[in-house]
Tab-separated table of C-alpha atoms in Angstrom:
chain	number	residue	atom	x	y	z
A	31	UNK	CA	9.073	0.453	23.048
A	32	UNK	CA	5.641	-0.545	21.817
A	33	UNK	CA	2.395	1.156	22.275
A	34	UNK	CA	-0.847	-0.365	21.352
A	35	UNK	CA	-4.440	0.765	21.198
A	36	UNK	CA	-8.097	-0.355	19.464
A	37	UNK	CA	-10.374	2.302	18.792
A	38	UNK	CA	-13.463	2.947	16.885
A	39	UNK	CA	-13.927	5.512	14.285
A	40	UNK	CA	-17.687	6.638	13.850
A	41	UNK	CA	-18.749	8.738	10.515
A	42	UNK	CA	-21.723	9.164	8.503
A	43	UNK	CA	-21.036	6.532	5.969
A	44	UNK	CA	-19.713	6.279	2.809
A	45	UNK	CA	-17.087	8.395	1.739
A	46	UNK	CA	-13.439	9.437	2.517
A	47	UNK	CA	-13.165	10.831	6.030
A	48	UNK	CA	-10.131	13.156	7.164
A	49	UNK	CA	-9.183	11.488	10.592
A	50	UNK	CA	-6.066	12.597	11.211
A	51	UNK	CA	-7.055	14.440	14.807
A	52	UNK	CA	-9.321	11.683	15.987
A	53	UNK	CA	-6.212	9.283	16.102
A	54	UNK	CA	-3.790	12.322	17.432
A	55	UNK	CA	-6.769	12.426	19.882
A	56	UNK	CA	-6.065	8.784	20.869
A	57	UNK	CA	-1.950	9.793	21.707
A	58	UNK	CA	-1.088	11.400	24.723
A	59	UNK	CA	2.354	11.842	24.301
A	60	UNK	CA	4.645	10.597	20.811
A	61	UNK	CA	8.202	9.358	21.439
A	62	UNK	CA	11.032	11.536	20.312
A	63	UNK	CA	11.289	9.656	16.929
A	64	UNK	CA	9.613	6.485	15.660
A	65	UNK	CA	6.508	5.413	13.997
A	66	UNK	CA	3.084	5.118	14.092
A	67	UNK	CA	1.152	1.930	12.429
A	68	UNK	CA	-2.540	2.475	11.662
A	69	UNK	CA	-4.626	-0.963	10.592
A	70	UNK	CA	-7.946	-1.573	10.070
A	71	UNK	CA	-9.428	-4.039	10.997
A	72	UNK	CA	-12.242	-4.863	8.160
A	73	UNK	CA	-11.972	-6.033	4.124
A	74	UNK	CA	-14.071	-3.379	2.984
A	75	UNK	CA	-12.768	0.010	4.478
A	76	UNK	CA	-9.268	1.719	3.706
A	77	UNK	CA	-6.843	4.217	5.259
A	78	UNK	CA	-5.090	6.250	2.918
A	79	UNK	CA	-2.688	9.809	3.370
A	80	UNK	CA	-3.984	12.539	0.916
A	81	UNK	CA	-5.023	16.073	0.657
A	82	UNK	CA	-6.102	17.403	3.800
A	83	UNK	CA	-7.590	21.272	2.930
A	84	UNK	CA	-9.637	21.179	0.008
A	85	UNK	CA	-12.987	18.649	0.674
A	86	UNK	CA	-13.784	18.395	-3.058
A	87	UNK	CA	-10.686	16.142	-3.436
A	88	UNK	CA	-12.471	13.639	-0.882
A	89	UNK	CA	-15.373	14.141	-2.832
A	90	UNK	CA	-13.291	12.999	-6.298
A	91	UNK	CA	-12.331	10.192	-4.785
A	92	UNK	CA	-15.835	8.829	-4.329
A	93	UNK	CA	-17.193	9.378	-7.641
A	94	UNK	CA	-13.526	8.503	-9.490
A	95	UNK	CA	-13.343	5.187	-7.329
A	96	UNK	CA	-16.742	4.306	-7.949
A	97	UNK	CA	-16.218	4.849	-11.894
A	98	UNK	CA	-12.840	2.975	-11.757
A	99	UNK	CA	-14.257	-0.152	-9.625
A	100	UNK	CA	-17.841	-0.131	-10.580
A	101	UNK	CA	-20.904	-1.678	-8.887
A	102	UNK	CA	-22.858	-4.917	-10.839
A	103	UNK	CA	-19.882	-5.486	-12.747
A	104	UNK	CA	-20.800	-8.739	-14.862
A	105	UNK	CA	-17.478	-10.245	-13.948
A	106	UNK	CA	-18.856	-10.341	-10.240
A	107	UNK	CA	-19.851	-13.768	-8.804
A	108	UNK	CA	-19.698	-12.609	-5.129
A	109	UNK	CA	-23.026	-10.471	-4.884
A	110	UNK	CA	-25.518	-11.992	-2.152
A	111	UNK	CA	-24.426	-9.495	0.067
A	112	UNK	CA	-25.575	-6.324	-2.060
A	113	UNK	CA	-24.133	-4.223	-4.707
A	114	UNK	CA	-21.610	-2.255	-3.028
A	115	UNK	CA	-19.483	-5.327	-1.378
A	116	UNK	CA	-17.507	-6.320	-4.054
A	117	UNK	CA	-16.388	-2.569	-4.860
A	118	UNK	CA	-15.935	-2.664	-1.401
A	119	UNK	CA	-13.165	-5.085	-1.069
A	120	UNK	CA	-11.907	-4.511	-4.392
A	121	UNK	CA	-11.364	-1.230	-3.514
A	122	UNK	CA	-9.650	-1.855	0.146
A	123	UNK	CA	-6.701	-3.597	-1.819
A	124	UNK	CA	-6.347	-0.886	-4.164
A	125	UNK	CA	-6.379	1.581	-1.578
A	126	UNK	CA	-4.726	-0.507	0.902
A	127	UNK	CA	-5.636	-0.880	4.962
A	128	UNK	CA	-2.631	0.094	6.583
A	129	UNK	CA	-0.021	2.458	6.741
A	130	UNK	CA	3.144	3.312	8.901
A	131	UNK	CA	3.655	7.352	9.656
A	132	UNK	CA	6.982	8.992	10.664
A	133	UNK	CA	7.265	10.424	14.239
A	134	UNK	CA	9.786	13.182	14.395
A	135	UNK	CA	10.421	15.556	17.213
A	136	UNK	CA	7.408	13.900	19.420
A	137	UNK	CA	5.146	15.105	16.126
A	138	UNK	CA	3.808	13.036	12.943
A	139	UNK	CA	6.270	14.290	10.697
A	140	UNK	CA	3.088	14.315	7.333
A	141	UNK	CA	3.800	17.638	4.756
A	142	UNK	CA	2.098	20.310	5.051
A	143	UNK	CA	-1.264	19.027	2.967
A	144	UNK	CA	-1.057	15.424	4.000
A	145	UNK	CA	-3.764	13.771	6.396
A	146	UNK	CA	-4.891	10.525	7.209
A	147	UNK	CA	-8.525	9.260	5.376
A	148	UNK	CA	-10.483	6.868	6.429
A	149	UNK	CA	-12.438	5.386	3.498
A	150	UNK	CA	-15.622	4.288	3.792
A	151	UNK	CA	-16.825	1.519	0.464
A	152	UNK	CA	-19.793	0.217	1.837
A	153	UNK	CA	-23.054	2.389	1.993
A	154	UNK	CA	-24.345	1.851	5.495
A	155	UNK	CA	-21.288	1.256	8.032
A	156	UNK	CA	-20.584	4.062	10.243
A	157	UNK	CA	-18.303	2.811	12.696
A	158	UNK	CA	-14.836	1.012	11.856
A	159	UNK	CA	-12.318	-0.630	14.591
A	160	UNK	CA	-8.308	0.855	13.727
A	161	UNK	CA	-5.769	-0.792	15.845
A	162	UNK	CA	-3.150	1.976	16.730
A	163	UNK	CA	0.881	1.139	17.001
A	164	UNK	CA	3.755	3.642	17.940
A	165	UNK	CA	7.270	1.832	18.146
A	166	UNK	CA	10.219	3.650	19.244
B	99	UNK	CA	17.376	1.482	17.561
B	100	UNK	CA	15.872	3.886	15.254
B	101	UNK	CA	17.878	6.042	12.949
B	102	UNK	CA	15.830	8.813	10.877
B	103	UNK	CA	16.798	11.436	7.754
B	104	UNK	CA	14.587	13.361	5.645
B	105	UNK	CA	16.359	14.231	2.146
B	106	UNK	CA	15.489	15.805	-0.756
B	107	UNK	CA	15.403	13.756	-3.869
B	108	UNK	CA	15.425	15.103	-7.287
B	109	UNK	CA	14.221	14.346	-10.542
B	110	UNK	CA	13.229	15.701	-13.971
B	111	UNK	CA	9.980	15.415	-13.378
B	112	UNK	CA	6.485	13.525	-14.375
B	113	UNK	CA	7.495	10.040	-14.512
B	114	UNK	CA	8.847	7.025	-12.887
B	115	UNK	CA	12.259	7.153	-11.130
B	116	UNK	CA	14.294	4.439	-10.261
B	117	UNK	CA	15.821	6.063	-6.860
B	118	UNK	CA	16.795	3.072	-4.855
B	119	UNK	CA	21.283	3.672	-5.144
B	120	UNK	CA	20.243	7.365	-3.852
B	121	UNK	CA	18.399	5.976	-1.030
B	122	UNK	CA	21.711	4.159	0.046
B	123	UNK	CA	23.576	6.739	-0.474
B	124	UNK	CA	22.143	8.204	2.252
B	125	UNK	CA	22.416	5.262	4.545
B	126	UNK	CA	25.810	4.761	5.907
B	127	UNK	CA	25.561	1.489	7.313
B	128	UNK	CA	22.771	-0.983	7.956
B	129	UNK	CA	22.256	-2.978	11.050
B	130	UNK	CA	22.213	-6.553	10.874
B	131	UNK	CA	18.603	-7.288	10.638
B	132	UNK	CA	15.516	-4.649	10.589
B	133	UNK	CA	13.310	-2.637	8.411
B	134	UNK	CA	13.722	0.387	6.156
B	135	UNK	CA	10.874	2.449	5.876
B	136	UNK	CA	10.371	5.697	3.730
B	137	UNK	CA	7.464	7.979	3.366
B	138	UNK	CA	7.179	10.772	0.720
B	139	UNK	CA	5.632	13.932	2.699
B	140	UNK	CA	3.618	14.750	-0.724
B	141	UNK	CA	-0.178	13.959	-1.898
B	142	UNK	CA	0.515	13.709	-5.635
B	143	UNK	CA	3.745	11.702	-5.885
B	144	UNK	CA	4.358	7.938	-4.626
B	145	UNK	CA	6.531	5.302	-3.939
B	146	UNK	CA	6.519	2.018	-5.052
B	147	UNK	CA	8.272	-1.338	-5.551
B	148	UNK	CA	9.090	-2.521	-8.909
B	149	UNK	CA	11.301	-3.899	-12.126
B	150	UNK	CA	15.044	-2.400	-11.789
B	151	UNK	CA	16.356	-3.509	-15.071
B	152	UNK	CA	14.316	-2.729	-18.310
B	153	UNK	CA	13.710	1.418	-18.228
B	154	UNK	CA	10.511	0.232	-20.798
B	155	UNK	CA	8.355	-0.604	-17.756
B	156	UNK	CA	8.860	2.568	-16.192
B	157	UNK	CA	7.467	4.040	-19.338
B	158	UNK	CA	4.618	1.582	-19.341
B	159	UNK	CA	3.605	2.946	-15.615
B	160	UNK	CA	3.324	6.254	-17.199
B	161	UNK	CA	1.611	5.721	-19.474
B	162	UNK	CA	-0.940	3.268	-18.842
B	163	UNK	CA	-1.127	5.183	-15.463
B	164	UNK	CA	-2.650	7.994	-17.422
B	165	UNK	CA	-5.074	5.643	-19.240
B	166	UNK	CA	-6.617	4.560	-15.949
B	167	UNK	CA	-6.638	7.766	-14.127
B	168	UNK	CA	-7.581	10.285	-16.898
B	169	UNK	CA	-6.952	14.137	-16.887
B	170	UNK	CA	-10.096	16.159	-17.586
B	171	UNK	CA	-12.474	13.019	-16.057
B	172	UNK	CA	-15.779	14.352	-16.121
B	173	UNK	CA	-16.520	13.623	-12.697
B	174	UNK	CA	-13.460	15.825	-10.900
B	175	UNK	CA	-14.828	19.050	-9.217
B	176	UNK	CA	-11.341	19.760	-7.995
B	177	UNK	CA	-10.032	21.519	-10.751
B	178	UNK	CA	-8.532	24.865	-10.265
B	179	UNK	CA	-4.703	23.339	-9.488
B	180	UNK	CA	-4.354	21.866	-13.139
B	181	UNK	CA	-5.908	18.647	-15.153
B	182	UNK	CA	-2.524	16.552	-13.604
B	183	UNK	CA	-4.084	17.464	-9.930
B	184	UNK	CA	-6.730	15.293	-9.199
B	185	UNK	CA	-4.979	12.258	-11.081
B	186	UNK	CA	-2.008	12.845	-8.810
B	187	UNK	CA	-3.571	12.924	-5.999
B	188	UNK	CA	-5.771	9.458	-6.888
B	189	UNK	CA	-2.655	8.152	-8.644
B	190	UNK	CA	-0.874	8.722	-4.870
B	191	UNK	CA	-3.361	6.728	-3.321
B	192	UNK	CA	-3.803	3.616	-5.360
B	193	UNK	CA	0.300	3.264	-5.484
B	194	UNK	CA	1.166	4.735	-2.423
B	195	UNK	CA	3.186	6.945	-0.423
B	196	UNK	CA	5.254	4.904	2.139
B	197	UNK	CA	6.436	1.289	2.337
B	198	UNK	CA	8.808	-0.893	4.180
B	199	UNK	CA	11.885	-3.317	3.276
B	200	UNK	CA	13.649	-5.521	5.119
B	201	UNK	CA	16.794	-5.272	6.161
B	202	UNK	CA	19.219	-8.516	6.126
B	203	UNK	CA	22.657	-8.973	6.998
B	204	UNK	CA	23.215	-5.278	7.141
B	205	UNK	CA	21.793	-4.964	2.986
B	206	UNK	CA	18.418	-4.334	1.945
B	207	UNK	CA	16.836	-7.893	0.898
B	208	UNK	CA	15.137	-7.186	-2.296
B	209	UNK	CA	14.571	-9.095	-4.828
B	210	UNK	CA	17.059	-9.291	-7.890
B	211	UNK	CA	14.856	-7.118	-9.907
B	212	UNK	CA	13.172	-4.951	-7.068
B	213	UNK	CA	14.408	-1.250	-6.698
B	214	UNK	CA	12.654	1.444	-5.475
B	215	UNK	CA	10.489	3.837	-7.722
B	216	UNK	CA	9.973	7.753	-6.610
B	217	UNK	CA	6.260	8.244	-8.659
B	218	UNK	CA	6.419	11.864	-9.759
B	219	UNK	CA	2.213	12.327	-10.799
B	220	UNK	CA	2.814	16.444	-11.396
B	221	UNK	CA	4.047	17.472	-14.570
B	222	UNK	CA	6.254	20.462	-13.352
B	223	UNK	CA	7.510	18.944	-10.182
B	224	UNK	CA	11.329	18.267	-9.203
B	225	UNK	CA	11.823	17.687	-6.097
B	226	UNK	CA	10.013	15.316	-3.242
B	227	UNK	CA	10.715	15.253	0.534
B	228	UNK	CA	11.247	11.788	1.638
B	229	UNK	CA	11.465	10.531	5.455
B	230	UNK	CA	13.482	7.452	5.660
B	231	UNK	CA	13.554	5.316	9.158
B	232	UNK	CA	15.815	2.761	10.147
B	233	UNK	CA	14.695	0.505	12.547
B	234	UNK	CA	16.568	-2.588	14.206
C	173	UNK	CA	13.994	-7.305	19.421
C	174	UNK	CA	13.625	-8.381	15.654
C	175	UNK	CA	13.014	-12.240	14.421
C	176	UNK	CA	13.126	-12.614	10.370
C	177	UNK	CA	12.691	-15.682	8.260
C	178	UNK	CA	12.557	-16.119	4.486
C	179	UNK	CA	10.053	-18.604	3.560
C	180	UNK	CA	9.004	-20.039	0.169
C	181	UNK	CA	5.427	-20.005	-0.808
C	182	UNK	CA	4.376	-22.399	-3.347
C	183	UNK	CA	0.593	-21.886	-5.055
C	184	UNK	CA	-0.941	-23.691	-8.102
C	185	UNK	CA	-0.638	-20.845	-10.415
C	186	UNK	CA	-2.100	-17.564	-11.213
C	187	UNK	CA	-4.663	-16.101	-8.766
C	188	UNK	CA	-5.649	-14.911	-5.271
C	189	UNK	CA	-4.415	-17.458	-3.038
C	190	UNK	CA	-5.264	-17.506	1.184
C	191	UNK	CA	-2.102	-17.813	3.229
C	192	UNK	CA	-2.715	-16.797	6.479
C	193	UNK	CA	-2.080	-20.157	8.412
C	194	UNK	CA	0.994	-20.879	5.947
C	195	UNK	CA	2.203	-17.729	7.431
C	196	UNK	CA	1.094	-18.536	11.044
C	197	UNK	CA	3.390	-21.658	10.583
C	198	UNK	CA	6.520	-20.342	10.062
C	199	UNK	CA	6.106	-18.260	13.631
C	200	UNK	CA	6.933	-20.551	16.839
C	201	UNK	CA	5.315	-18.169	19.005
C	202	UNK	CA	4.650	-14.490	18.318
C	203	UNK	CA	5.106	-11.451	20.947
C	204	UNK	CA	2.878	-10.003	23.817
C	205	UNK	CA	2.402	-7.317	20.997
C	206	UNK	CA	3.902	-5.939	18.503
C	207	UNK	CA	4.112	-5.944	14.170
C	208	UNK	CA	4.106	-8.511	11.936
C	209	UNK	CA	5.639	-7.340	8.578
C	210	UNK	CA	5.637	-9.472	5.295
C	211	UNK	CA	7.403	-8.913	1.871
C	212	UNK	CA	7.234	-10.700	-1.302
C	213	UNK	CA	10.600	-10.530	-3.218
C	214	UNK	CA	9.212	-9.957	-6.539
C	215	UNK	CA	7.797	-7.615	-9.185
C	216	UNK	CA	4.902	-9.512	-10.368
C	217	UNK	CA	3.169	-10.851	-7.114
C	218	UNK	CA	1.698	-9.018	-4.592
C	219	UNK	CA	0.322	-9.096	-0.718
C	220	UNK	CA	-3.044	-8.162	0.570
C	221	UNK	CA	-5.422	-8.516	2.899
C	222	UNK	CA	-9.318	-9.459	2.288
C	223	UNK	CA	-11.981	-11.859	2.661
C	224	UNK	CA	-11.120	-14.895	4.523
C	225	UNK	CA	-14.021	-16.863	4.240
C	226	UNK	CA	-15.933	-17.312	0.782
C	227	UNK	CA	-13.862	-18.295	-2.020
C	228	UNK	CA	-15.612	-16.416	-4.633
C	229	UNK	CA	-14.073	-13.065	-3.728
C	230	UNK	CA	-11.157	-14.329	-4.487
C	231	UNK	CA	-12.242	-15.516	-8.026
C	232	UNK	CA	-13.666	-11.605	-8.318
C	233	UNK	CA	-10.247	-10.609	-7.856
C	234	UNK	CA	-8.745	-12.476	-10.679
C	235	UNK	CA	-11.585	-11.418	-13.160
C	236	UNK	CA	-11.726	-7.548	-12.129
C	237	UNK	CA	-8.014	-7.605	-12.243
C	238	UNK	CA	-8.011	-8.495	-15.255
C	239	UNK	CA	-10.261	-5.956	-16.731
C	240	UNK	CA	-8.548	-3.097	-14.906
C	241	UNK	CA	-5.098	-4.177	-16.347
C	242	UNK	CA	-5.569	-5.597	-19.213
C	243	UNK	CA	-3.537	-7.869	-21.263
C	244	UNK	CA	-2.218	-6.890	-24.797
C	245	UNK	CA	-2.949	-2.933	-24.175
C	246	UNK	CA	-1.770	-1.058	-27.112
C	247	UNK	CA	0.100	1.336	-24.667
C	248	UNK	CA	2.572	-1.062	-23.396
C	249	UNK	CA	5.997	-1.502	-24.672
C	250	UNK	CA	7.478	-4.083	-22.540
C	251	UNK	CA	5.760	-7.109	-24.331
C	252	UNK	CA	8.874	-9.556	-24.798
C	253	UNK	CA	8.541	-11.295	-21.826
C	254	UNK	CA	4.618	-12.409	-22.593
C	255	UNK	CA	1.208	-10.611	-22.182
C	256	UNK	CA	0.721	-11.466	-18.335
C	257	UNK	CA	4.331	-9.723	-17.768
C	258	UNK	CA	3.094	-6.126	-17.714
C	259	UNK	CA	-0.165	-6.152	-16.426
C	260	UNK	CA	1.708	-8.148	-13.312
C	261	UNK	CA	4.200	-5.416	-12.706
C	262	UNK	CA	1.402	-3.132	-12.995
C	263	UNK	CA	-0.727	-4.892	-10.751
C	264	UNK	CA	2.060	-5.496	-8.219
C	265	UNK	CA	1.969	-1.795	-7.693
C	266	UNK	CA	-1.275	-1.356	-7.346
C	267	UNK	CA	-2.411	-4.103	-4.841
C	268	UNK	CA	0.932	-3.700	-3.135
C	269	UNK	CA	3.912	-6.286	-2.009
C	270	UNK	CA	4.538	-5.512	1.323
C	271	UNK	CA	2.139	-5.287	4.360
C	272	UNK	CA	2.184	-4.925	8.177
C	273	UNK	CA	-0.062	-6.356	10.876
C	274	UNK	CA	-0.469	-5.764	14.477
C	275	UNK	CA	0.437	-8.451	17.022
C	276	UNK	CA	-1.503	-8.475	19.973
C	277	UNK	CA	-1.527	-11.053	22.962
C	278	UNK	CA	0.699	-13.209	20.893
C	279	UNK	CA	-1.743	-13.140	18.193
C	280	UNK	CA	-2.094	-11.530	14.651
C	281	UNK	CA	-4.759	-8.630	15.532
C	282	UNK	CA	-6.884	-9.356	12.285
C	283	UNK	CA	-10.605	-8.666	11.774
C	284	UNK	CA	-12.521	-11.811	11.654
C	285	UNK	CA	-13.067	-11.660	7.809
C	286	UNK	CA	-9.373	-10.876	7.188
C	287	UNK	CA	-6.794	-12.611	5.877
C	288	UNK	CA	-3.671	-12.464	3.721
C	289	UNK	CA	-3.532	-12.875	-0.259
C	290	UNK	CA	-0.399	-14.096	-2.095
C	291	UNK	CA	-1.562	-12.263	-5.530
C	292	UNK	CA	0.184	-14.593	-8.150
C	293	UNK	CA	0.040	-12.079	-11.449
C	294	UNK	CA	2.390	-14.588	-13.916
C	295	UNK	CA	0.516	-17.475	-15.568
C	296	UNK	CA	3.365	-20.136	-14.387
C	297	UNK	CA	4.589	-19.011	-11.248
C	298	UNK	CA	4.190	-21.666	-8.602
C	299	UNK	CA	6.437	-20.211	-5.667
C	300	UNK	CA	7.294	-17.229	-4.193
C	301	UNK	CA	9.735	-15.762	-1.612
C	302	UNK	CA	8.749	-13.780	1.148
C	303	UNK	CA	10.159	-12.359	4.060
C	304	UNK	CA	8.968	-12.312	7.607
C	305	UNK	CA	10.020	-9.931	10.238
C	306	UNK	CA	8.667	-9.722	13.860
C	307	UNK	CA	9.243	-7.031	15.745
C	308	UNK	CA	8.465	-6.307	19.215
């Protein structure tokens, strides 16, 4: 059994967004046990599972990614479309752009501190298309 | 078909551990053809893909792991947990925390030098929750 | 319902390389919906997804790459198999070697900039074995 949806996540920009109730949101009801498949669908935005409680970890990740995968890097040759796309993708493969999640007992089975981010690399998009899959 | 365990797995801590024979062991048979996937239910330890043979490389992760995700980074407001914390947490992301492997003719078909590391990013840690799936 | 395939992918060398419609080729027809899962059976190549369409991101790659993980770092111990050995298992964790992909109305549900990356890390590699797996 398959279930598929395409939604849009909105934020403020760029950053590392917690979204882990705006895709429960999007799930009526979760099969017994299975798995869910998140995907985004863009080269220069990632989805990541990390600390869910504390926002200053969200906020290390945006100045320690920025320091590891800096901006007018001279190796760069792809730069017509500003500053911050190169990081951008560069950053999207690090981080990656999918992940699959456990289902157990009709529930993501994440620990206790896990939840799903949404990263935002480039400095003006605010809304990003995730394709949704459970299987079961 | 979907077949689903969480287990506990072990170790002596920071470091890279080769875990793939104690994933198996936990697996009693294999269907023909599908996928294996396992998720660590943690934000500062990982799981990754990588050299089986020479035990050198698994020191190499470690330590140029620490080179490129520094303790004490000036930038890191999240800093009341320890200086391994924040690197653990950014170390989980840029490895990973879940992945997939196929499953062929009832064996998983990695390559000859492919086994399965269990990334351990806290210094004091010893044991990690992982979810493994079965799907066929 | 599962279909798997192990294809070889051959590439000139060392680098980024697109391989979307190799990929496409090896799949008769593809599900109403569904995942598309790929795996490259070794510890020095990788699988991503990124820009499709300008070339120079892919040359950006290889040069940042390079920087991160560089060749010849005094940390690194296992040196006997050449300087582009380490920094390739390293980087084979980092960008990943395994990825999944929606399927939707018998298509791969990519973004219209995406598209995969065989990473080749080794200096002389010219072909790679992956594994497909459809499952719907």
């Amino acid at each position: 059994m398959i279930y598929q949806k395409e939604i849009t996540v909105h934020t403020n920009g760029r950053g590392y967004h917690l979204i882990t109730q705006r895709i429960l949101d999007h799930l009526d009801e979760m099969p017994e046990k299975g798995l869910l498949h998140l995907f985004v669908k863009h080269t220069s935005a990632g989805l990541t599972l990390n600390e869910n409680a504390d926002p200053s970890v969200r906020v290390d990740f945006e100045s320690f990614m920025n320091e590891l995968v800096p901006e007018n890097h001279p190796v760069y040759t792809h730069t017509l479309e500003g500053p911050d796309d190169m990081p951008a993708h560069l950053k999207a493969s690090l981080i990656g752009n999918e992940l699959s999640v456990p289902i157990t007992d009709h529930k993501l089975n994440l620990g206790t501190w896990q939840g799903v981010y949404l990263c935002e690399f480039r400095n003006f998009s605010s809304a990003r298309k995730i394709v949704i899959t459970v299987y079961s």
